[in-house]
mmCIF file of C-alpha atoms and ligand atoms in Angstrom:
data_model
loop_
_atom_site.group_PDB
_atom_site.id
_atom_site.type_symbol
_atom_site.label_atom_id
_atom_site.label_comp_id
_atom_site.label_asym_id
_atom_site.label_seq_id
_atom_site.Cartn_x
_atom_site.Cartn_y
_atom_site.Cartn_z
ATOM 1 C CA MET A 68 172.241 38.959 124.506
ATOM 2 C CA HIS A 69 168.593 39.899 124.292
ATOM 3 C CA ILE A 70 167.849 36.767 122.230
ATOM 4 C CA VAL A 71 169.797 34.571 124.680
ATOM 5 C CA LEU A 72 167.711 35.921 127.548
ATOM 6 C CA ILE A 73 164.464 35.287 125.671
ATOM 7 C CA ALA A 74 165.622 31.744 124.804
ATOM 8 C CA LEU A 75 166.520 31.121 128.449
ATOM 9 C CA ILE A 76 163.139 32.331 129.701
ATOM 10 C CA ALA A 77 161.364 30.266 127.007
ATOM 11 C CA ALA A 78 163.343 27.156 128.054
ATOM 12 C CA ILE A 79 162.423 27.684 131.715
ATOM 13 C CA VAL A 80 158.722 28.201 130.890
ATOM 14 C CA ILE A 81 158.604 25.152 128.593
ATOM 15 C CA THR A 82 160.410 22.987 131.177
ATOM 16 C CA GLY A 83 157.968 24.186 133.854
ATOM 17 C CA LEU A 84 154.966 23.371 131.661
ATOM 18 C CA VAL A 85 156.329 19.909 130.833
ATOM 19 C CA LEU A 86 156.946 19.168 134.529
ATOM 20 C CA LEU A 87 153.464 20.456 135.368
ATOM 21 C CA VAL A 88 151.842 18.121 132.839
ATOM 22 C CA LEU A 89 153.980 15.167 133.997
ATOM 23 C CA SER A 90 153.124 15.847 137.635
ATOM 24 C CA LEU A 91 149.401 15.871 136.807
ATOM 25 C CA ILE A 92 149.702 12.557 134.929
ATOM 26 C CA GLU A 93 151.796 10.685 137.520
ATOM 27 C CA PRO A 94 149.096 10.351 140.255
ATOM 28 C CA HIS A 95 147.098 8.254 137.751
ATOM 29 C CA LYS A 96 149.915 5.708 137.354
ATOM 30 C CA LEU A 97 150.406 2.785 139.733
ATOM 31 C CA ASN A 98 153.359 0.549 140.496
ATOM 32 C CA ILE A 99 153.023 -2.797 142.227
ATOM 33 C CA THR A 100 156.202 -3.379 144.214
ATOM 34 C CA ARG A 101 157.289 -6.757 145.561
ATOM 35 C CA GLU A 102 159.235 -6.703 148.811
ATOM 36 C CA THR A 103 160.911 -9.598 150.601
ATOM 37 C CA LEU A 104 161.822 -8.389 154.073
ATOM 38 C CA SER A 105 163.029 -11.588 155.738
ATOM 39 C CA ASP A 106 165.600 -14.257 154.840
ATOM 40 C CA ASN A 107 162.804 -16.848 154.709
ATOM 41 C CA ALA A 108 160.888 -14.667 152.275
ATOM 42 C CA LYS A 109 164.009 -14.201 150.159
ATOM 43 C CA ALA A 110 164.411 -18.000 150.125
ATOM 44 C CA GLY A 111 160.820 -18.349 148.857
ATOM 45 C CA SER A 112 159.244 -19.489 152.135
ATOM 46 C CA PRO A 113 157.703 -16.438 153.829
ATOM 47 C CA ASP A 114 155.752 -16.486 157.075
ATOM 48 C CA LEU A 115 153.278 -13.974 155.702
ATOM 49 C CA ARG A 116 152.236 -12.439 152.392
ATOM 50 C CA LEU A 117 150.681 -9.008 152.860
ATOM 51 C CA LEU A 118 149.194 -6.432 150.532
ATOM 52 C CA PHE A 119 149.897 -2.961 151.880
ATOM 53 C CA PHE A 120 148.501 0.352 150.664
ATOM 54 C CA SER A 121 148.713 3.671 152.428
ATOM 55 C CA ASP A 122 147.918 7.382 152.225
ATOM 56 C CA LEU A 123 144.631 7.151 150.379
ATOM 57 C CA HIS A 124 143.802 10.874 150.730
ATOM 58 C CA ALA A 125 140.618 9.917 148.923
ATOM 59 C CA GLU A 126 139.707 13.303 147.364
ATOM 60 C CA PHE A 127 143.104 13.335 145.641
ATOM 61 C CA CYS A 128 143.480 9.619 144.909
ATOM 62 C CA PHE A 129 143.293 8.775 141.219
ATOM 63 C CA ILE A 130 143.848 5.039 141.598
ATOM 64 C CA PRO A 131 140.369 3.515 141.238
ATOM 65 C CA LYS A 132 139.267 1.230 144.047
ATOM 66 C CA GLU A 133 138.516 -1.342 141.344
ATOM 67 C CA LYS A 134 142.231 -1.347 140.444
ATOM 68 C CA VAL A 135 143.208 -2.163 144.047
ATOM 69 C CA GLU A 136 140.457 -4.804 144.053
ATOM 70 C CA GLU A 137 141.926 -6.318 140.878
ATOM 71 C CA ILE A 138 145.390 -6.561 142.488
ATOM 72 C CA ILE A 139 143.947 -8.163 145.643
ATOM 73 C CA ARG A 140 142.059 -10.733 143.568
ATOM 74 C CA GLU A 141 145.123 -11.522 141.437
ATOM 75 C CA GLU A 142 147.439 -11.918 144.424
ATOM 76 C CA ALA A 143 144.889 -13.923 146.418
ATOM 77 C CA GLY A 144 144.384 -16.183 143.426
ATOM 78 C CA SER A 145 148.090 -16.799 142.831
ATOM 79 C CA LYS A 146 150.257 -17.111 145.956
ATOM 80 C CA GLY A 147 147.524 -16.043 148.397
ATOM 81 C CA LEU A 148 147.325 -13.132 150.845
ATOM 82 C CA ASP A 149 147.376 -13.430 154.641
ATOM 83 C CA ALA A 150 146.123 -9.867 155.145
ATOM 84 C CA VAL A 151 145.419 -6.588 153.393
ATOM 85 C CA ILE A 152 146.725 -3.697 155.452
ATOM 86 C CA PHE A 153 145.907 0.015 155.151
ATOM 87 C CA GLY A 154 148.585 2.408 156.441
ATOM 88 C CA GLY A 155 146.489 5.474 157.325
ATOM 89 C CA ASP A 156 145.534 8.926 155.969
ATOM 90 C CA ILE A 157 142.002 8.282 154.745
ATOM 91 C CA ILE A 158 141.212 11.779 153.558
ATOM 92 C CA ASN A 159 142.604 15.324 153.367
ATOM 93 C CA ASN A 160 139.472 17.053 154.669
ATOM 94 C CA PRO A 161 138.022 15.096 157.626
ATOM 95 C CA LYS A 162 134.532 16.478 156.840
ATOM 96 C CA LYS A 163 134.657 14.487 153.606
ATOM 97 C CA TYR A 164 135.644 11.214 155.268
ATOM 98 C CA LYS A 165 132.729 9.403 153.597
ATOM 99 C CA VAL A 166 134.638 9.544 150.286
ATOM 100 C CA GLY A 167 137.404 7.530 151.955
ATOM 101 C CA ALA A 168 134.876 5.306 153.736
ATOM 102 C CA ASP A 169 133.288 4.416 150.386
ATOM 103 C CA TYR A 170 136.703 3.435 148.940
ATOM 104 C CA LEU A 171 137.808 1.426 151.973
ATOM 105 C CA THR A 172 134.437 -0.297 152.395
ATOM 106 C CA HIS A 173 134.727 -1.492 148.810
ATOM 107 C CA ILE A 174 138.133 -3.005 149.656
ATOM 108 C CA SER A 175 136.705 -4.476 152.866
ATOM 109 C CA ASN A 176 133.883 -6.179 150.948
ATOM 110 C CA VAL A 177 136.403 -7.741 148.549
ATOM 111 C CA CYS A 178 138.474 -8.976 151.513
ATOM 112 C CA LYS A 179 135.370 -10.423 153.197
ATOM 113 C CA GLU A 180 134.428 -12.263 150.020
ATOM 114 C CA LEU A 181 137.955 -13.707 149.749
ATOM 115 C CA ASP A 182 138.187 -14.360 153.519
ATOM 116 C CA ILE A 183 141.249 -12.137 153.946
ATOM 117 C CA PRO A 184 141.608 -9.985 157.097
ATOM 118 C CA PHE A 185 141.569 -6.237 156.346
ATOM 119 C CA GLU A 186 143.603 -4.471 159.027
ATOM 120 C CA GLY A 187 144.573 -0.831 159.271
ATOM 121 C CA VAL A 188 145.815 2.122 161.267
ATOM 122 C CA THR A 189 144.902 5.793 161.139
ATOM 123 C CA GLY A 190 147.243 8.573 160.021
ATOM 124 C CA ASN A 191 147.903 12.165 160.997
ATOM 125 C CA HIS A 192 145.148 13.368 158.629
ATOM 126 C CA ASP A 193 142.558 11.193 160.338
ATOM 127 C CA VAL A 194 142.608 12.639 163.860
ATOM 128 C CA GLN A 195 139.548 14.837 163.276
ATOM 129 C CA ILE A 196 137.441 12.060 161.800
ATOM 130 C CA PRO A 197 134.887 11.013 164.459
ATOM 131 C CA ALA A 198 135.284 7.494 165.871
ATOM 132 C CA ASN A 199 132.098 6.321 164.146
ATOM 133 C CA GLY A 200 133.528 7.709 160.875
ATOM 134 C CA ILE A 201 136.620 5.527 161.236
ATOM 135 C CA LYS A 202 134.268 2.567 161.852
ATOM 136 C CA GLU A 203 132.472 3.412 158.593
ATOM 137 C CA CYS A 204 135.799 2.849 156.815
ATOM 138 C CA SER A 205 135.296 -0.860 157.506
ATOM 139 C CA PHE A 206 138.888 -1.911 158.191
ATOM 140 C CA HIS A 207 139.740 -3.555 161.500
ATOM 141 C CA ASN A 208 141.410 -0.615 163.238
ATOM 142 C CA ILE A 209 144.464 -1.926 165.086
ATOM 143 C CA SER A 210 145.736 1.549 166.104
ATOM 144 C CA GLY A 211 146.833 1.047 169.706
ATOM 145 C CA GLY A 212 146.129 -2.693 169.501
ATOM 146 C CA TYR A 213 147.048 -5.793 167.586
ATOM 147 C CA THR A 214 145.793 -8.739 165.627
ATOM 148 C CA ILE A 215 147.294 -12.209 165.371
ATOM 149 C CA LEU A 216 148.038 -13.951 162.069
ATOM 150 C CA LYS A 217 149.246 -17.516 161.648
ATOM 151 C CA SER A 218 152.582 -18.108 159.927
ATOM 152 C CA ARG A 219 152.060 -20.013 156.674
ATOM 153 C CA ARG A 220 155.566 -21.460 157.174
ATOM 154 C CA ASP A 221 155.469 -22.916 160.708
ATOM 155 C CA GLY A 222 151.983 -22.103 162.057
ATOM 156 C CA SER A 223 153.312 -19.816 164.801
ATOM 157 C CA ASP A 224 151.421 -16.723 165.990
ATOM 158 C CA ILE A 225 152.609 -13.444 164.474
ATOM 159 C CA ALA A 226 151.466 -10.156 165.967
ATOM 160 C CA ILE A 227 150.527 -7.282 163.695
ATOM 161 C CA SER A 228 150.416 -4.322 166.043
ATOM 162 C CA GLY A 229 149.322 -0.807 165.232
ATOM 163 C CA ILE A 230 150.517 2.474 166.693
ATOM 164 C CA ASN A 231 148.152 5.426 166.872
ATOM 165 C CA ASP A 232 149.071 8.710 165.182
ATOM 166 C CA SER A 233 148.331 11.821 167.246
ATOM 167 C CA GLY A 234 148.492 14.189 164.273
ATOM 168 C CA ARG A 235 151.003 16.981 163.921
ATOM 169 C CA LYS A 236 149.392 19.715 166.033
ATOM 170 C CA HIS A 237 150.014 18.259 169.466
ATOM 171 C CA ARG A 238 152.455 15.501 168.519
ATOM 172 C CA VAL A 239 152.622 12.557 170.888
ATOM 173 C CA TRP A 240 154.606 9.416 170.111
ATOM 174 C CA TYR A 241 152.594 6.560 171.534
ATOM 175 C CA GLU A 242 154.097 3.463 173.075
ATOM 176 C CA LEU A 243 154.057 0.023 171.540
ATOM 177 C CA PRO A 244 150.866 -1.907 172.258
ATOM 178 C CA SER A 245 151.590 -4.956 174.392
ATOM 179 C CA ILE A 246 151.125 -8.248 172.584
ATOM 180 C CA PRO A 247 150.522 -11.777 173.902
ATOM 181 C CA GLU A 248 153.483 -13.897 175.020
ATOM 182 C CA GLY A 249 154.761 -16.480 172.577
ATOM 183 C CA CYS A 250 154.412 -14.578 169.303
ATOM 184 C CA SER A 251 157.234 -15.521 166.942
ATOM 185 C CA LYS A 252 157.315 -12.019 165.428
ATOM 186 C CA ASN A 253 155.980 -8.538 166.049
ATOM 187 C CA ILE A 254 155.243 -6.543 162.913
ATOM 188 C CA VAL A 255 154.380 -2.948 163.718
ATOM 189 C CA ILE A 256 152.232 -0.799 161.462
ATOM 190 C CA ALA A 257 152.831 2.890 162.178
ATOM 191 C CA HIS A 258 151.681 5.576 159.741
ATOM 192 C CA ASN A 259 154.666 7.850 160.331
ATOM 193 C CA PRO A 260 158.080 6.153 159.936
ATOM 194 C CA ASP A 261 159.612 8.647 162.403
ATOM 195 C CA GLN A 262 157.814 6.527 165.022
ATOM 196 C CA ILE A 263 160.803 4.177 164.824
ATOM 197 C CA LEU A 264 162.918 6.874 166.514
ATOM 198 C CA HIS A 265 160.507 6.878 169.477
ATOM 199 C CA ILE A 266 160.269 3.176 170.316
ATOM 200 C CA ASP A 267 161.641 2.621 173.812
ATOM 201 C CA ASP A 268 162.573 -1.034 173.393
ATOM 202 C CA CYS A 269 163.376 -1.824 169.757
ATOM 203 C CA SER A 270 164.093 -5.475 170.647
ATOM 204 C CA LYS A 271 160.284 -5.915 170.872
ATOM 205 C CA VAL A 272 159.852 -5.115 167.176
ATOM 206 C CA ASP A 273 160.987 -7.208 164.217
ATOM 207 C CA TYR A 274 159.534 -5.226 161.315
ATOM 208 C CA MET A 275 157.841 -1.876 160.887
ATOM 209 C CA ILE A 276 155.696 -0.872 157.907
ATOM 210 C CA SER A 277 154.824 2.790 157.273
ATOM 211 C CA GLY A 278 153.655 5.353 154.750
ATOM 212 C CA HIS A 279 153.237 9.097 155.301
ATOM 213 C CA ILE A 280 156.166 10.398 153.229
ATOM 214 C CA HIS A 281 154.484 9.866 149.811
ATOM 215 C CA GLY A 282 157.971 9.281 148.384
ATOM 216 C CA GLY A 283 158.307 13.066 148.581
ATOM 217 C CA GLN A 284 155.187 13.398 146.341
ATOM 218 C CA ILE A 285 156.768 16.176 144.241
ATOM 219 C CA ARG A 286 160.520 15.707 144.091
ATOM 220 C CA THR A 287 162.671 18.795 143.636
ATOM 221 C CA PRO A 288 166.355 19.098 142.698
ATOM 222 C CA PHE A 289 167.409 20.483 146.084
ATOM 223 C CA LYS A 290 165.086 18.261 148.151
ATOM 224 C CA ILE A 291 163.266 21.296 149.566
ATOM 225 C CA GLU A 292 160.262 19.007 150.056
ATOM 226 C CA PHE A 293 162.274 17.431 152.882
ATOM 227 C CA THR A 294 164.609 20.174 154.062
ATOM 228 C CA SER A 295 162.036 23.000 154.252
ATOM 229 C CA LEU A 296 158.479 21.791 153.663
ATOM 230 C CA ARG A 297 158.306 18.746 155.953
ATOM 231 C CA LYS A 298 159.248 18.499 159.608
ATOM 232 C CA ASP A 299 159.817 14.741 159.469
ATOM 233 C CA ILE A 300 163.253 13.605 160.576
ATOM 234 C CA LEU A 301 164.013 10.435 158.564
ATOM 235 C CA PRO A 302 163.661 12.026 155.085
ATOM 236 C CA LYS A 303 166.362 14.532 156.038
ATOM 237 C CA TYR A 304 168.664 11.478 156.172
ATOM 238 C CA ASP A 305 167.411 10.176 152.794
ATOM 239 C CA VAL A 306 165.102 7.622 154.421
ATOM 240 C CA ILE A 307 162.160 8.207 152.100
ATOM 241 C CA ALA A 308 160.782 5.034 150.496
ATOM 242 C CA GLY A 309 161.777 1.377 150.410
ATOM 243 C CA THR A 310 163.488 -0.863 152.949
ATOM 244 C CA TYR A 311 165.923 0.264 155.639
ATOM 245 C CA ARG A 312 167.489 -1.188 158.770
ATOM 246 C CA ILE A 313 167.168 1.227 161.701
ATOM 247 C CA ASN A 314 167.809 0.509 165.393
ATOM 248 C CA GLY A 315 167.788 -3.230 164.654
ATOM 249 C CA ILE A 316 164.335 -3.043 162.993
ATOM 250 C CA THR A 317 163.667 -3.683 159.309
ATOM 251 C CA LEU A 318 161.588 -0.694 158.193
ATOM 252 C CA PHE A 319 159.582 -0.536 154.979
ATOM 253 C CA ILE A 320 158.123 2.791 153.807
ATOM 254 C CA SER A 321 155.503 2.887 151.060
ATOM 255 C CA LYS A 322 155.002 5.830 148.696
ATOM 256 C CA GLY A 323 151.237 5.449 149.159
ATOM 257 C CA ILE A 324 148.537 5.918 146.535
ATOM 258 C CA GLY A 325 147.001 9.380 147.019
ATOM 259 C CA CYS A 326 148.102 13.016 147.130
ATOM 260 C CA VAL A 327 148.053 15.697 149.804
ATOM 261 C CA ARG A 328 147.637 19.458 149.204
ATOM 262 C CA LEU A 329 148.021 19.267 145.417
ATOM 263 C CA PRO A 330 146.697 16.525 143.113
ATOM 264 C CA MET A 331 150.199 16.065 141.749
ATOM 265 C CA ARG A 332 153.157 13.704 142.029
ATOM 266 C CA LEU A 333 156.561 13.893 140.388
ATOM 267 C CA LYS A 334 159.096 11.061 140.552
ATOM 268 C CA ALA A 335 157.015 9.502 143.342
ATOM 269 C CA THR A 336 154.598 7.200 141.504
ATOM 270 C CA PRO A 337 151.738 5.758 143.594
ATOM 271 C CA GLU A 338 152.333 2.186 144.697
ATOM 272 C CA VAL A 339 150.667 -0.855 146.200
ATOM 273 C CA ASN A 340 153.128 -3.135 147.963
ATOM 274 C CA ILE A 341 153.146 -6.919 148.107
ATOM 275 C CA ILE A 342 155.244 -7.601 151.198
ATOM 276 C CA GLU A 343 156.592 -11.028 152.090
ATOM 277 C CA ILE A 344 158.053 -11.508 155.550
HETATM 278 FE FE1 FE2 B 74 149.660 10.970 153.780
#
């Protein structure tokens, strides 16, 4: 009995150590996912081709900016990119926002060179970054506003609108920004996917693209990362990462590229998303 107990404890310790090592390695890996959100995209004729990355959390991001640059250059050089979009959460500690600004400015310079718009929204971790600090991050901040892109399929105007994130402390769910008449589609970028539960008129939105959940970041057998550690609603219903249809809106949630709290990920590999709509 004594030996069985020792063997059991040894197995638990070894398993814990293995998981610890794996979770320290995983933030350094990167997946490139390819998403086709519309029927036209599935048929090979998308309106837009977007590169989306989210949740930089720059102090705990182990994906080099040069790697994201490489992906942008490859995609721009093959089928082209209509925009690069950042989904919010620049940094964990707002006092260190310059680390995130350095990363995002590098991406912005690549986009400028390739003549690709670099749009973005802020996340719940960004509320204490001063306004001039967000400007230093060099993306066109569409939080509370919009930008217009031309469809590569039929030349129509497509709105990319951004919703502001109030942060968790005094949570406010902001309304949709109004967009010009005549847009063929409205694609909403909102850091927190729970925003979809707080849109008054869902008929005004065709697609929503979000981050925030980190794919759970460190997955546990009993999903305590969602049931106890996070207050977000959608993950409690297994809406965590990937594409979903909610309230008539096609929602895509990215796992993001950085880490919050701990520099670890487990079964939630960082990802950059090529999204065709
Ligand atoms: Fe985040």
